[in-house]
Amino acid sequence: MWLNSAWTGLLQWCETDASFRRELLMRRAARSEMRRMLTEQRISELTTGEFMRRIATRGCLRHADGNPVEATEMRQIAPERLEDLLESGALVVTGNPMLVESESSVQETLPGLGDGGSALLRDTLEQLLSCVDGPAEEIGRAIERAGADGGLLTRQLAAHVVSACSRKPRVIFDRTRVIGLQRLSGLLSGWGRWTGVAGDFERLDAAFEELMSASQGIVCDPLAADLLLCRMAELREPRAWKVAIGLNETRAESEAISRRCLAGGFAAIAPEDPDDPNIGRLEGMLPGDCVVMHLRGRIGAIGRVTRPYYEIDRRAAGPLDRCWWRRVGVEWMAGDRDYGNLLAGAQQRFSVVELDWECFRAISAMYRHDPRYDQLFRPLHGSWLIRCDSDRYETLAALDRPLPLRDQWSFARDVRRPSPGDRVFLYHDTSPRGVFGAGTVISASDAPPRHDPGRRRVEIMYDVLLERPAPRRAARKDPRLADWEPPPAQVSHLSPDRTAAFCELLGVTGGRHFVLLAHGRAGNDVRPHEVYRLQRRGADVTRQLLASAAEGDARCLIYHARPENAFVGFGRVTEITEYQSPEEAERAPSPGGTGGALEVRIDVCRFAHRAGAGSVGAERGLGVMGRGRDEEGLTRTVLPVSEHDFYRAVGAGMTAPAQHDDVLNLEALANASCAPLERLEEMERILRDRGQMIFYGPPGTGKTWLALRLSECLCGGDESRREIVQFHPAYSYEDFIEGIRPQAVEAPDGSSSVAYPLVRGSFARFCDRARRDELNTHVFVIDEINRAQVAAVFGELMLALEYRGREVRLAHGSPTGGEGGTSVLTVPPNVLLIGTMNTADRSTALVDHALRRRFAFYPLFPDDTDLVRPMFEGWLSEHAPDAGWVIHLLDDLNQWLEPEVGRHLMIGQSYFMRPGLDERAVREIWRFQIEPLLAEYFAGMPERLAELDLDDMIWRAQETQSGCRQHGGGPAPAHLGDGRLWWGDGDDA
């Protein structure tokens, strides 16, 4: 909605802000004098000196004796008193207070004006005045002529003359008003609404007229609208703030004032001391800034400032408002959230604190599923600039395919990179220089490319690709890019102002996002275009889709009901027409059709990777899938969707199919690991039944690898629903559940102190997140669980695991759960816990029987011929096919070890899982890894190791492998004879 709360707040500011009203009175007085001076009678007598003093010089307020009014004196004059002083002549305005740019504040001469140039000045002014009430196009040409190179006036001064003398409200055509209008557009969620205003008076004037009409009569004075644009141009980049509500009040009072803030659209504080630094920080909050409402032990809402600092009349206020009378207007997005350790130290204690953007983004991420999130906060995310080398630029420029297109980039792991939903621009840094493309990030993976493990991948969908980059001179026409230079980094962040400027330069629109729910289609052919029929239901949404399609910025997710029952594609709506049945078309073709349905044509980007899913994406008529032709392709529902949810679905669907380490289901895991599918299904069944499970076995049997891949499958590849920690002897209850942590706190006066906040541990934070997402499975992996004092680290978790879903009171928390910290731990049913335990590590043995009863234990031993051995055989066949004999070497070694040291100290296959494994590598592994381990096993008994002859073992293993290939038999058994290790049967021995 165009007239939203931000707009209303700005209008209230115009009506009530004293400094705004004082400056507006000055402008009115100066404008009246300018109009009298520029009448036809006065122009004939106008001199260049008088023009310079009255119009070309920055104005100020003076006393009748000529002395200027100081700023402190000005602030003490009430607007009503100032109006009386101006009318009486006690105060006068000299110069032009609407000149706001520094380069125009002092102008001693006019360009093109020589000696005796008053006649030329008068001629120029008469030409401007002859068209001030004509069409905007004609006025724009006159301003350009007057301000062109060699012209008499500057473009800004010519616009001032037109604005002062026109009977219709006209905008002043200069850099300040352009920036102000563009920033106002972003604040009012009108991104892309006023494009092209930087270099076209007609468009800027039309936008100015629309701005005044949108205020519905509140801002009817063009001077007030002009002053609003100037104030908006002065605003800095948005900041983020925390405002604490009711931290020092009772719980009832805190809840009462927080409800009042949410309902009234404001944030308030209650200090009485006028020197309180919190008041100064509240006064520093400007429209567009972000706010976090901090309540007692939680976050109650986030929002954006719509109205600067103001104070209410305490005499007419009620008891509650009489205390909370210092305020800023805020458009809130409510919802209780746990802040965890995001607000620490002084950020918790002070009423108003500025937050860094990383902290605010971490908080706001908890609200991203709210439909209003994109409207309020998406413009603040900015965008990213990616430098493109010549090879890649030439490849993209030579593409002859319709947009949108998908591409993949990789960036170094140690640099900031775009996230799904972020906008990116492509910049070519060599001739021809300039920005040539724009797109949106649809997925980001931490899994490194196979050829370069030091980098991370990002997948981008291009919306715009120009044949040649936009020239630099075109970019410099926009005042937001006038002083911009591309940074040297490959990927760099762009501010919101420059993001909007590049979008206008390339013609990128914000776009509206929808979901089309339709019947599925037969066939797996690739179709770049799809046609669906939309029933005329949900008139409001249909109108939104029609309007967005007409502007070319409607994007749709396509969901197919049976047989796919999945999102199968997305694309841009290119055309919507009335549907006509074949009978109607043959009988009486008409452009209007029956009016019963619409045909929606979509240019599709295919991303269906589900097995058996019908692909979307060459144009095809309505086919038959066991239903009538009229039902096939019929879209029964269209729904609006937020930009975040749109790209979340796109990112999930467009992730490449499982390959290498990207395993997303048990079938893919079974294929990748050569593990039997029934064993993996058994693991999942036991884990879901018990809720927690431990993989245990000797070192090197793949326990951690399997735990990580299984957790990935259970989470569907969503890394936000999975966390991994590794226990060690120093790991404590405070790290895992909750504890008091010292933190250095810097006060506003520069002094430092130490705070001791209560901080949630890794597992407690994980459970808090999972409880807010109860429809999805979350998996927590503990590697080397037996290397810590498990009973001490788990603490109350023993009870919470036994009674899932119930609150268990923690040791450090206060009984009320107030400022002392969150006092309870709840393990929701959707949290699964996987641990790994090395049976060879006896440093901290897992002997707690209570813990054993709560976990299921799943063995992984090298002699497991149903699971571990097939996994090793599969790996060797893929990565080292000529080293298959290693498996016989490992079997024989473990058969000899088991009666000597026990099954829990066998040697695992992971020691040998190296790409390119050969005999030389086996000897290195034996010498530097296995032999030292065996020496530790047989400390004090070196004669036992003398029985092992590596050369003989390798020869026997290779012979066994050769025999297996020739005869298809298994390996010969191993036994001891005469104190030596022998392979084969007794006769051979």
PDB file of C-alpha atoms in Angstrom, residues 11-12 24 91 149 164 210-211 342 364 401 410 518 542 545 622 636 699 708 726 747 760 769 787 870 890 900 942:
ATOM      1  CA  LEU A  11       3.721  13.621   7.076  1.00  0.00           C
ATOM      2  CA  GLN A  12       3.279  13.866  10.842  1.00  0.00           C
ATOM      3  CA  LEU A  24       9.228  26.177   5.666  1.00  0.00           C
ATOM      4  CA  LEU A  91      13.056  39.472  10.565  1.00  0.00           C
ATOM      5  CA  ASP A 149      27.443  24.449 -21.760  1.00  0.00           C
ATOM      6  CA  ALA A 164       8.860  29.998  -8.263  1.00  0.00           C
ATOM      7  CA  GLU A 210       2.499  12.061  -7.615  1.00  0.00           C
ATOM      8  CA  LEU A 211       4.263  12.580  -4.307  1.00  0.00           C
ATOM      9  CA  LEU A 342      23.044 -11.950  20.363  1.00  0.00           C
ATOM     10  CA  SER A 364      16.002 -10.253  11.721  1.00  0.00           C
ATOM     11  CA  ARG A 401      19.463 -18.065 -25.014  1.00  0.00           C
ATOM     12  CA  SER A 410      32.990 -19.701  -6.860  1.00  0.00           C
ATOM     13  CA  ALA A 518      -1.605 -26.635 -11.300  1.00  0.00           C
ATOM     14  CA  THR A 542      -5.487 -12.109 -10.014  1.00  0.00           C
ATOM     15  CA  LEU A 545      -0.746 -10.886 -11.204  1.00  0.00           C
ATOM     16  CA  LEU A 622      -2.373 -29.276 -23.467  1.00  0.00           C
ATOM     17  CA  ARG A 636      -6.858 -23.528  -9.881  1.00  0.00           C
ATOM     18  CA  PRO A 699      39.350 -46.029  14.793  1.00  0.00           C
ATOM     19  CA  LEU A 708      27.591 -36.576   8.929  1.00  0.00           C
ATOM     20  CA  GLN A 726      33.484 -32.489  18.899  1.00  0.00           C
ATOM     21  CA  ALA A 747      30.614   2.178  28.322  1.00  0.00           C
ATOM     22  CA  ARG A 760      23.219 -20.549  26.205  1.00  0.00           C
ATOM     23  CA  ARG A 769      15.985 -23.013  17.105  1.00  0.00           C
ATOM     24  CA  ARG A 787      36.467 -38.026  25.099  1.00  0.00           C
ATOM     25  CA  PRO A 870      31.087 -53.468   1.225  1.00  0.00           C
ATOM     26  CA  LEU A 890      43.407 -55.520   6.176  1.00  0.00           C
ATOM     27  CA  GLU A 900      45.761 -60.523  20.653  1.00  0.00           C
ATOM     28  CA  PRO A 942      58.168 -55.941  20.642  1.00  0.00           C
TER      29      PRO A 942
END
